[in-house]
PDB file of C-alpha atoms in Angstrom:
ATOM      1  CA  MET A   1      66.615 168.255 241.551  1.00  0.00           C
ATOM      2  CA  VAL A   2      66.756 167.168 238.007  1.00  0.00           C
ATOM      3  CA  PHE A   3      69.100 169.962 237.007  1.00  0.00           C
ATOM      4  CA  LYS A   4      71.505 169.227 239.773  1.00  0.00           C
ATOM      5  CA  LEU A   5      71.621 165.564 238.915  1.00  0.00           C
ATOM      6  CA  VAL A   6      72.464 166.285 235.342  1.00  0.00           C
ATOM      7  CA  THR A   7      75.179 168.700 236.294  1.00  0.00           C
ATOM      8  CA  ALA A   8      76.685 166.245 238.675  1.00  0.00           C
ATOM      9  CA  PHE A   9      76.734 163.555 235.947  1.00  0.00           C
ATOM     10  CA  VAL A  10      78.359 165.688 233.233  1.00  0.00           C
ATOM     11  CA  VAL A  11      81.338 166.810 235.201  1.00  0.00           C
ATOM     12  CA  PRO A  12      82.810 163.334 235.797  1.00  0.00           C
ATOM     13  CA  LEU A  13      82.301 162.419 232.108  1.00  0.00           C
ATOM     14  CA  ALA A  14      84.394 165.351 230.965  1.00  0.00           C
ATOM     15  CA  THR A  15      87.023 164.339 233.386  1.00  0.00           C
ATOM     16  CA  ILE A  16      87.059 160.821 231.973  1.00  0.00           C
ATOM     17  CA  VAL A  17      87.374 162.105 228.419  1.00  0.00           C
ATOM     18  CA  LEU A  18      90.211 164.430 229.311  1.00  0.00           C
ATOM     19  CA  ALA A  19      92.012 161.704 231.171  1.00  0.00           C
ATOM     20  CA  ALA A  20      91.858 159.336 228.167  1.00  0.00           C
ATOM     21  CA  THR A  21      93.421 161.883 225.773  1.00  0.00           C
ATOM     22  CA  PRO A  22      97.259 161.371 225.662  1.00  0.00           C
ATOM     23  CA  GLY A  23      99.500 164.301 226.144  1.00  0.00           C
ATOM     24  CA  PRO A  24     102.372 165.390 223.854  1.00  0.00           C
ATOM     25  CA  TYR A  25     105.297 162.844 223.502  1.00  0.00           C
ATOM     26  CA  HIS A  26     108.556 163.927 225.001  1.00  0.00           C
ATOM     27  CA  PRO A  27     111.176 161.124 224.550  1.00  0.00           C
ATOM     28  CA  GLN A  28     113.842 160.772 227.147  1.00  0.00           C
ATOM     29  CA  PRO A  29     117.281 161.713 225.832  1.00  0.00           C
ATOM     30  CA  THR A  30     119.506 158.684 225.206  1.00  0.00           C
ATOM     31  CA  PRO A  31     123.040 159.003 226.558  1.00  0.00           C
ATOM     32  CA  TYR A  32     125.727 159.129 223.881  1.00  0.00           C
ATOM     33  CA  ALA A  33     127.849 155.998 223.395  1.00  0.00           C
ATOM     34  CA  PRO A  34     131.503 156.392 224.222  1.00  0.00           C
ATOM     35  CA  HIS A  35     133.842 157.050 221.276  1.00  0.00           C
ATOM     36  CA  ALA A  36     135.358 153.791 219.844  1.00  0.00           C
ATOM     37  CA  PRO A  37     139.178 153.702 219.668  1.00  0.00           C
ATOM     38  CA  PRO A  38     140.675 154.149 216.179  1.00  0.00           C
ATOM     39  CA  PRO A  39     141.598 150.907 214.331  1.00  0.00           C
ATOM     40  CA  HIS A  40     145.095 149.577 215.042  1.00  0.00           C
ATOM     41  CA  HIS A  41     147.480 149.438 212.090  1.00  0.00           C
ATOM     42  CA  PRO A  42     150.775 147.837 213.155  1.00  0.00           C
ATOM     43  CA  GLU A  43     153.945 149.089 211.566  1.00  0.00           C
ATOM     44  CA  PRO A  44     155.439 146.715 208.936  1.00  0.00           C
ATOM     45  CA  VAL A  45     158.411 144.709 210.150  1.00  0.00           C
ATOM     46  CA  TYR A  46     161.344 144.511 207.752  1.00  0.00           C
ATOM     47  CA  PRO A  47     164.128 141.887 208.086  1.00  0.00           C
ATOM     48  CA  ASP A  48     167.431 143.095 209.344  1.00  0.00           C
ATOM     49  CA  PRO A  49     169.753 143.293 206.310  1.00  0.00           C
ATOM     50  CA  HIS A  50     172.644 142.219 208.507  1.00  0.00           C
ATOM     51  CA  HIS A  51     171.060 138.899 209.413  1.00  0.00           C
ATOM     52  CA  ALA A  52     171.665 135.779 207.342  1.00  0.00           C
ATOM     53  CA  PRO A  53     168.759 134.682 205.119  1.00  0.00           C
ATOM     54  CA  PRO A  54     166.627 131.860 206.482  1.00  0.00           C
ATOM     55  CA  HIS A  55     167.974 128.371 205.840  1.00  0.00           C
ATOM     56  CA  HIS A  56     165.918 126.176 203.543  1.00  0.00           C
ATOM     57  CA  PRO A  57     167.384 122.671 203.379  1.00  0.00           C
ATOM     58  CA  ALA A  58     167.586 121.047 199.977  1.00  0.00           C
ATOM     59  CA  PRO A  59     164.787 118.582 199.337  1.00  0.00           C
ATOM     60  CA  HIS A  60     165.699 114.932 199.630  1.00  0.00           C
ATOM     61  CA  ALA A  61     165.614 112.804 196.509  1.00  0.00           C
ATOM     62  CA  PRO A  62     162.385 110.815 196.357  1.00  0.00           C
ATOM     63  CA  GLN A  63     162.576 107.156 197.197  1.00  0.00           C
ATOM     64  CA  GLY A  64     163.607 105.131 194.184  1.00  0.00           C
ATOM     65  CA  TYR A  65     165.094 108.155 192.373  1.00  0.00           C
ATOM     66  CA  CYS A  66     167.671 107.274 189.724  1.00  0.00           C
ATOM     67  CA  ASP A  67     170.430 109.834 189.227  1.00  0.00           C
ATOM     68  CA  PRO A  68     171.762 109.467 185.658  1.00  0.00           C
ATOM     69  CA  LYS A  69     174.988 111.262 186.632  1.00  0.00           C
ATOM     70  CA  ALA A  70     175.782 109.000 189.582  1.00  0.00           C
ATOM     71  CA  PRO A  71     178.636 106.574 188.762  1.00  0.00           C
ATOM     72  CA  PRO A  72     177.600 102.910 188.688  1.00  0.00           C
ATOM     73  CA  LYS A  73     179.255 100.356 190.948  1.00  0.00           C
ATOM     74  CA  CYS A  74     181.636  99.279 188.202  1.00  0.00           C
ATOM     75  CA  ALA A  75     183.204 102.788 188.265  1.00  0.00           C
ATOM     76  CA  HIS A  76     183.566 103.211 192.035  1.00  0.00           C
ATOM     77  CA  GLN A  77     187.184 102.023 192.077  1.00  0.00           C
ATOM     78  CA  SER A  78     188.251 103.874 188.927  1.00  0.00           C
ATOM     79  CA  ASP A  79     188.516 107.410 187.612  1.00  0.00           C
ATOM     80  CA  LEU A  80     187.889 106.344 184.012  1.00  0.00           C
ATOM     81  CA  PRO A  81     184.707 107.570 182.289  1.00  0.00           C
ATOM     82  CA  PHE A  82     183.815 104.029 181.207  1.00  0.00           C
ATOM     83  CA  CYS A  83     183.618 100.433 182.450  1.00  0.00           C
ATOM     84  CA  LEU A  84     185.061  97.463 180.584  1.00  0.00           C
ATOM     85  CA  GLU A  85     183.638  95.022 183.138  1.00  0.00           C
ATOM     86  CA  ASP A  86     180.230  95.316 184.768  1.00  0.00           C
ATOM     87  CA  PRO A  87     178.912  92.612 187.137  1.00  0.00           C
ATOM     88  CA  GLU A  88     175.493  94.311 187.054  1.00  0.00           C
ATOM     89  CA  TYR A  89     175.196  94.443 183.278  1.00  0.00           C
ATOM     90  CA  PRO A  90     171.502  93.823 182.378  1.00  0.00           C
ATOM     91  CA  ASP A  91     171.912  91.004 179.859  1.00  0.00           C
ATOM     92  CA  TYR A  92     168.263  89.912 179.985  1.00  0.00           C
ATOM     93  CA  GLU A  93     166.915  93.459 179.562  1.00  0.00           C
ATOM     94  CA  ILE A  94     169.229  94.081 176.597  1.00  0.00           C
ATOM     95  CA  ALA A  95     168.091  90.870 174.893  1.00  0.00           C
ATOM     96  CA  ASN A  96     164.463  91.826 175.494  1.00  0.00           C
ATOM     97  CA  LYS A  97     164.948  95.286 173.968  1.00  0.00           C
ATOM     98  CA  ILE A  98     166.579  93.735 170.894  1.00  0.00           C
ATOM     99  CA  SER A  99     163.561  91.483 170.340  1.00  0.00           C
ATOM    100  CA  GLN A 100     161.115  94.400 170.721  1.00  0.00           C
ATOM    101  CA  ASP A 101     162.893  96.888 168.443  1.00  0.00           C
ATOM    102  CA  PRO A 102     161.754  96.442 164.798  1.00  0.00           C
ATOM    103  CA  ILE A 103     164.481  98.764 163.470  1.00  0.00           C
ATOM    104  CA  PHE A 104     167.309  97.548 165.681  1.00  0.00           C
ATOM    105  CA  LEU A 105     169.462  96.366 162.776  1.00  0.00           C
ATOM    106  CA  LYS A 106     169.245  99.837 161.217  1.00  0.00           C
ATOM    107  CA  LYS A 107     170.847 101.322 164.329  1.00  0.00           C
ATOM    108  CA  TYR A 108     173.483  98.667 164.872  1.00  0.00           C
ATOM    109  CA  SER A 109     176.857  98.319 163.159  1.00  0.00           C
ATOM    110  CA  ASP A 110     180.220  96.978 164.278  1.00  0.00           C
ATOM    111  CA  VAL A 111     183.551  95.557 163.133  1.00  0.00           C
ATOM    112  CA  PRO A 112     184.248  93.093 165.956  1.00  0.00           C
ATOM    113  CA  ASP A 113     187.728  91.972 164.828  1.00  0.00           C
ATOM    114  CA  GLN A 114     189.988  95.025 164.901  1.00  0.00           C
ATOM    115  CA  SER A 115     193.775  95.263 165.185  1.00  0.00           C
ATOM    116  CA  ALA A 116     196.798  97.272 164.106  1.00  0.00           C
ATOM    117  CA  ASP A 117     196.861  95.223 160.910  1.00  0.00           C
ATOM    118  CA  ASP A 118     193.861  97.248 159.746  1.00  0.00           C
ATOM    119  CA  LEU A 119     194.127 100.506 161.684  1.00  0.00           C
ATOM    120  CA  VAL A 120     197.862 101.364 162.058  1.00  0.00           C
ATOM    121  CA  GLU A 121     200.136 101.694 159.054  1.00  0.00           C
ATOM    122  CA  HIS A 122     203.512  99.933 159.131  1.00  0.00           C
ATOM    123  CA  ILE A 123     202.759  98.350 162.512  1.00  0.00           C
ATOM    124  CA  THR A 124     201.536  94.794 162.883  1.00  0.00           C
ATOM    125  CA  LYS A 125     199.187  93.445 165.513  1.00  0.00           C
ATOM    126  CA  TYR A 126     202.081  91.524 167.077  1.00  0.00           C
ATOM    127  CA  GLN A 127     204.207  94.681 167.376  1.00  0.00           C
ATOM    128  CA  GLU A 128     201.401  96.784 168.821  1.00  0.00           C
ATOM    129  CA  ASP A 129     200.524  94.137 171.389  1.00  0.00           C
ATOM    130  CA  ALA A 130     204.150  94.187 172.575  1.00  0.00           C
ATOM    131  CA  PHE A 131     204.205  97.951 173.158  1.00  0.00           C
ATOM    132  CA  ASP A 132     202.923  97.812 176.730  1.00  0.00           C
ATOM    133  CA  TYR A 133     204.222  99.333 179.965  1.00  0.00           C
ATOM    134  CA  ALA A 134     206.544  96.412 180.683  1.00  0.00           C
ATOM    135  CA  TYR A 135     208.060  96.740 177.211  1.00  0.00           C
ATOM    136  CA  TYR A 136     209.117 100.361 177.729  1.00  0.00           C
ATOM    137  CA  THR A 137     210.282 100.082 181.341  1.00  0.00           C
ATOM    138  CA  GLY A 138     212.069  96.835 180.602  1.00  0.00           C
ATOM    139  CA  ALA A 139     214.179  98.544 177.935  1.00  0.00           C
ATOM    140  CA  SER A 140     216.409 100.193 180.532  1.00  0.00           C
ATOM    141  CA  LYS A 141     220.015  98.924 180.684  1.00  0.00           C
ATOM    142  CA  GLY A 142     220.895 100.735 183.917  1.00  0.00           C
ATOM    143  CA  PRO A 143     219.890 100.406 187.574  1.00  0.00           C
ATOM    144  CA  SER A 144     216.795 102.554 187.114  1.00  0.00           C
ATOM    145  CA  PRO A 145     213.969 101.810 184.651  1.00  0.00           C
ATOM    146  CA  PHE A 146     213.898 105.539 183.826  1.00  0.00           C
ATOM    147  CA  ASP A 147     217.564 106.271 183.016  1.00  0.00           C
ATOM    148  CA  LEU A 148     218.929 107.495 179.687  1.00  0.00           C
ATOM    149  CA  SER A 149     218.913 104.089 178.072  1.00  0.00           C
ATOM    150  CA  HIS A 150     215.210 103.807 178.842  1.00  0.00           C
ATOM    151  CA  TRP A 151     214.467 107.028 177.029  1.00  0.00           C
ATOM    152  CA  ALA A 152     216.648 106.057 174.089  1.00  0.00           C
ATOM    153  CA  GLY A 153     214.984 102.672 174.161  1.00  0.00           C
ATOM    154  CA  PRO A 154     214.215 100.201 171.405  1.00  0.00           C
ATOM    155  CA  GLU A 155     211.489 100.315 168.809  1.00  0.00           C
ATOM    156  CA  GLY A 156     208.250 101.983 169.877  1.00  0.00           C
ATOM    157  CA  TYR A 157     206.267 105.191 169.961  1.00  0.00           C
ATOM    158  CA  LEU A 158     207.689 108.521 171.100  1.00  0.00           C
ATOM    159  CA  CYS A 159     204.970 108.537 173.740  1.00  0.00           C
ATOM    160  CA  PRO A 160     204.324 105.155 175.384  1.00  0.00           C
ATOM    161  CA  SER A 161     200.672 104.200 175.360  1.00  0.00           C
ATOM    162  CA  GLN A 162     198.333 101.353 176.194  1.00  0.00           C
ATOM    163  CA  VAL A 163     196.123 100.153 173.328  1.00  0.00           C
ATOM    164  CA  ASP A 164     192.953  98.147 173.923  1.00  0.00           C
ATOM    165  CA  TYR A 165     190.323  96.952 171.494  1.00  0.00           C
ATOM    166  CA  ALA A 166     187.571  97.053 174.057  1.00  0.00           C
ATOM    167  CA  LYS A 167     183.891  96.338 174.322  1.00  0.00           C
ATOM    168  CA  ILE A 168     182.716  99.024 176.722  1.00  0.00           C
ATOM    169  CA  LYS A 169     179.831  98.075 179.017  1.00  0.00           C
ATOM    170  CA  ARG A 170     179.023 101.514 180.466  1.00  0.00           C
ATOM    171  CA  ALA A 171     180.269 105.022 179.729  1.00  0.00           C
ATOM    172  CA  VAL A 172     179.630 108.713 180.393  1.00  0.00           C
ATOM    173  CA  ASN A 173     178.219 110.579 177.404  1.00  0.00           C
ATOM    174  CA  VAL A 174     179.262 114.097 176.418  1.00  0.00           C
ATOM    175  CA  GLU A 175     176.532 115.544 178.677  1.00  0.00           C
ATOM    176  CA  GLY A 176     177.790 113.740 181.773  1.00  0.00           C
ATOM    177  CA  TYR A 177     175.116 111.007 181.901  1.00  0.00           C
ATOM    178  CA  TRP A 178     176.028 107.374 182.444  1.00  0.00           C
ATOM    179  CA  ARG A 179     174.666 105.025 179.790  1.00  0.00           C
ATOM    180  CA  ILE A 180     174.586 101.285 179.248  1.00  0.00           C
ATOM    181  CA  ILE A 181     176.345 100.348 176.005  1.00  0.00           C
ATOM    182  CA  LEU A 182     174.907  97.596 173.830  1.00  0.00           C
ATOM    183  CA  GLN A 183     177.118  94.508 174.246  1.00  0.00           C
ATOM    184  CA  HIS A 184     174.986  91.426 173.692  1.00  0.00           C
ATOM    185  CA  VAL A 185     176.842  88.123 173.892  1.00  0.00           C
ATOM    186  CA  PRO A 186     174.262  85.407 174.694  1.00  0.00           C
ATOM    187  CA  LYS A 187     175.355  82.737 177.135  1.00  0.00           C
ATOM    188  CA  GLU A 188     173.180  80.042 175.588  1.00  0.00           C
ATOM    189  CA  TYR A 189     171.423  79.336 172.328  1.00  0.00           C
ATOM    190  CA  GLY A 190     167.958  80.832 171.987  1.00  0.00           C
ATOM    191  CA  TYR A 191     166.120  83.824 170.620  1.00  0.00           C
ATOM    192  CA  GLY A 192     168.565  86.606 169.988  1.00  0.00           C
ATOM    193  CA  HIS A 193     171.509  84.216 170.016  1.00  0.00           C
ATOM    194  CA  TYR A 194     173.523  86.416 167.649  1.00  0.00           C
ATOM    195  CA  ASN A 195     176.340  88.519 169.037  1.00  0.00           C
ATOM    196  CA  TYR A 196     175.693  92.253 168.930  1.00  0.00           C
ATOM    197  CA  THR A 197     178.828  93.944 170.222  1.00  0.00           C
ATOM    198  CA  GLN A 198     180.456  97.335 169.724  1.00  0.00           C
ATOM    199  CA  THR A 199     184.253  97.436 169.548  1.00  0.00           C
ATOM    200  CA  THR A 200     186.253 100.574 170.274  1.00  0.00           C
ATOM    201  CA  ARG A 201     189.983 101.193 169.921  1.00  0.00           C
ATOM    202  CA  LEU A 202     191.224 102.916 173.071  1.00  0.00           C
ATOM    203  CA  GLU A 203     194.760 104.334 173.260  1.00  0.00           C
ATOM    204  CA  THR A 204     195.759 105.894 176.578  1.00  0.00           C
ATOM    205  CA  CYS A 205     199.026 107.656 177.431  1.00  0.00           C
ATOM    206  CA  LEU A 206     201.100 105.696 179.942  1.00  0.00           C
ATOM    207  CA  THR A 207     203.008 108.817 181.023  1.00  0.00           C
ATOM    208  CA  PRO A 208     200.854 111.870 180.108  1.00  0.00           C
ATOM    209  CA  ASP A 209     202.575 115.266 180.210  1.00  0.00           C
ATOM    210  CA  SER A 210     206.015 113.633 180.470  1.00  0.00           C
ATOM    211  CA  ALA A 211     208.860 114.267 178.015  1.00  0.00           C
ATOM    212  CA  CYS A 212     208.804 112.374 174.744  1.00  0.00           C
ATOM    213  CA  ARG A 213     211.262 109.563 174.109  1.00  0.00           C
ATOM    214  CA  LEU A 214     214.378 110.148 171.927  1.00  0.00           C
ATOM    215  CA  LEU A 215     214.103 113.958 172.151  1.00  0.00           C
ATOM    216  CA  ALA A 216     216.600 116.118 174.041  1.00  0.00           C
ATOM    217  CA  PRO A 217     215.238 117.928 177.129  1.00  0.00           C
ATOM    218  CA  CYS A 218     215.878 121.313 175.488  1.00  0.00           C
ATOM    219  CA  TYR A 219     212.842 120.744 173.239  1.00  0.00           C
ATOM    220  CA  ASN A 220     210.492 120.823 176.258  1.00  0.00           C
ATOM    221  CA  SER A 221     208.401 118.154 174.594  1.00  0.00           C
ATOM    222  CA  LYS A 222     205.558 116.393 176.320  1.00  0.00           C
ATOM    223  CA  CYS A 223     203.162 113.567 175.642  1.00  0.00           C
ATOM    224  CA  THR A 224     199.599 114.701 174.980  1.00  0.00           C
ATOM    225  CA  GLN A 225     196.451 112.627 175.242  1.00  0.00           C
ATOM    226  CA  LYS A 226     194.107 112.846 172.270  1.00  0.00           C
ATOM    227  CA  TYR A 227     190.402 112.019 172.211  1.00  0.00           C
ATOM    228  CA  VAL A 228     187.768 111.227 169.642  1.00  0.00           C
ATOM    229  CA  TYR A 229     183.965 111.218 169.706  1.00  0.00           C
ATOM    230  CA  HIS A 230     182.353 107.796 169.356  1.00  0.00           C
ATOM    231  CA  ARG A 231     178.682 107.177 168.614  1.00  0.00           C
ATOM    232  CA  MET A 232     177.297 103.948 170.043  1.00  0.00           C
ATOM    233  CA  VAL A 233     173.926 102.262 170.517  1.00  0.00           C
ATOM    234  CA  SER A 234     172.976 102.915 174.132  1.00  0.00           C
ATOM    235  CA  VAL A 235     170.350 102.400 176.836  1.00  0.00           C
ATOM    236  CA  ASP A 236     169.270 104.828 179.558  1.00  0.00           C
ATOM    237  CA  PRO A 237     169.586 102.988 182.914  1.00  0.00           C
ATOM    238  CA  CYS A 238     167.129 105.445 184.516  1.00  0.00           C
ATOM    239  CA  ASP A 239     164.382 104.936 181.918  1.00  0.00           C
ATOM    240  CA  PRO A 240     163.478 101.251 181.499  1.00  0.00           C
ATOM    241  CA  TYR A 241     160.733 102.088 178.972  1.00  0.00           C
ATOM    242  CA  ARG A 242     163.059 103.872 176.572  1.00  0.00           C
ATOM    243  CA  GLY A 243     164.459 101.770 173.767  1.00  0.00           C
ATOM    244  CA  PHE A 244     167.820 101.859 172.031  1.00  0.00           C
ATOM    245  CA  PHE A 245     169.206 105.210 170.901  1.00  0.00           C
ATOM    246  CA  ILE A 246     172.481 106.576 169.544  1.00  0.00           C
ATOM    247  CA  ASP A 247     174.580 108.537 172.017  1.00  0.00           C
ATOM    248  CA  THR A 248     177.983 110.245 171.798  1.00  0.00           C
ATOM    249  CA  TYR A 249     181.023 109.583 173.985  1.00  0.00           C
ATOM    250  CA  LYS A 250     184.460 111.180 174.327  1.00  0.00           C
ATOM    251  CA  LEU A 251     187.084 108.427 174.487  1.00  0.00           C
ATOM    252  CA  PRO A 252     190.925 108.346 174.393  1.00  0.00           C
ATOM    253  CA  SER A 253     192.197 107.641 170.898  1.00  0.00           C
ATOM    254  CA  ALA A 254     195.932 108.476 170.685  1.00  0.00           C
ATOM    255  CA  CYS A 255     199.000 109.671 172.569  1.00  0.00           C
ATOM    256  CA  SER A 256     201.066 112.176 170.604  1.00  0.00           C
ATOM    257  CA  CYS A 257     204.324 114.012 171.182  1.00  0.00           C
ATOM    258  CA  HIS A 258     203.933 117.776 171.278  1.00  0.00           C
ATOM    259  CA  VAL A 259     206.834 120.226 170.894  1.00  0.00           C
ATOM    260  CA  PRO A 260     205.963 123.848 171.809  1.00  0.00           C
ATOM    261  CA  GLN A 261     207.297 126.837 169.898  1.00  0.00           C
TER     262      GLN A 261
END
């Protein structure tokens, strides 16, 4: 009885031990992932050479922009590169710049009283003042102011011209920029009550490229405008913080008769 009981007890124990021992590991095969598509590289797009380039509008000038090449109001009704009259001339600003410039008198120089008595030999101021357009056209003795007697004419230049001893208010410099020219004539007594003007002799052809007086047509003569460079104390209207400086201007100086070869 004892032997049988022991045998019966051992057999289930072995079974329990065998059941607790894990068997060999056999992993389940994982299915392969599908192949990913190759990366997309689009073809470069080139502009058609036959098409017009894209339009890029010009930028607008910023608000308050000052164009130094834009003609001032005094020049809107004239084709001259200068103004003898300027309703917008900055008298107060000019007087203020004079008072703030310690070397102003070293820059400034002028001969305010000029005339033919000093600048034209053998011609008086009275004679030169008379040589205007009315003088030459009024010399005609016939029905037309431009007949033969006009060209023969009385005393005068071969090429009629208009002479002015002017005090220019604004002018275009040799680079094409408009400048304010120093012309300080105070309206009342006070600081800076002295006159600081700049006088320029301007001589302009009345009939440019026309034939010269007193010469036969066979000479093919013509009246030619001459110019000279003037240096004057100036102000930049687009830079209120800049003081006085010397600038250069091309101005009409004479009208001469030219005879070609």
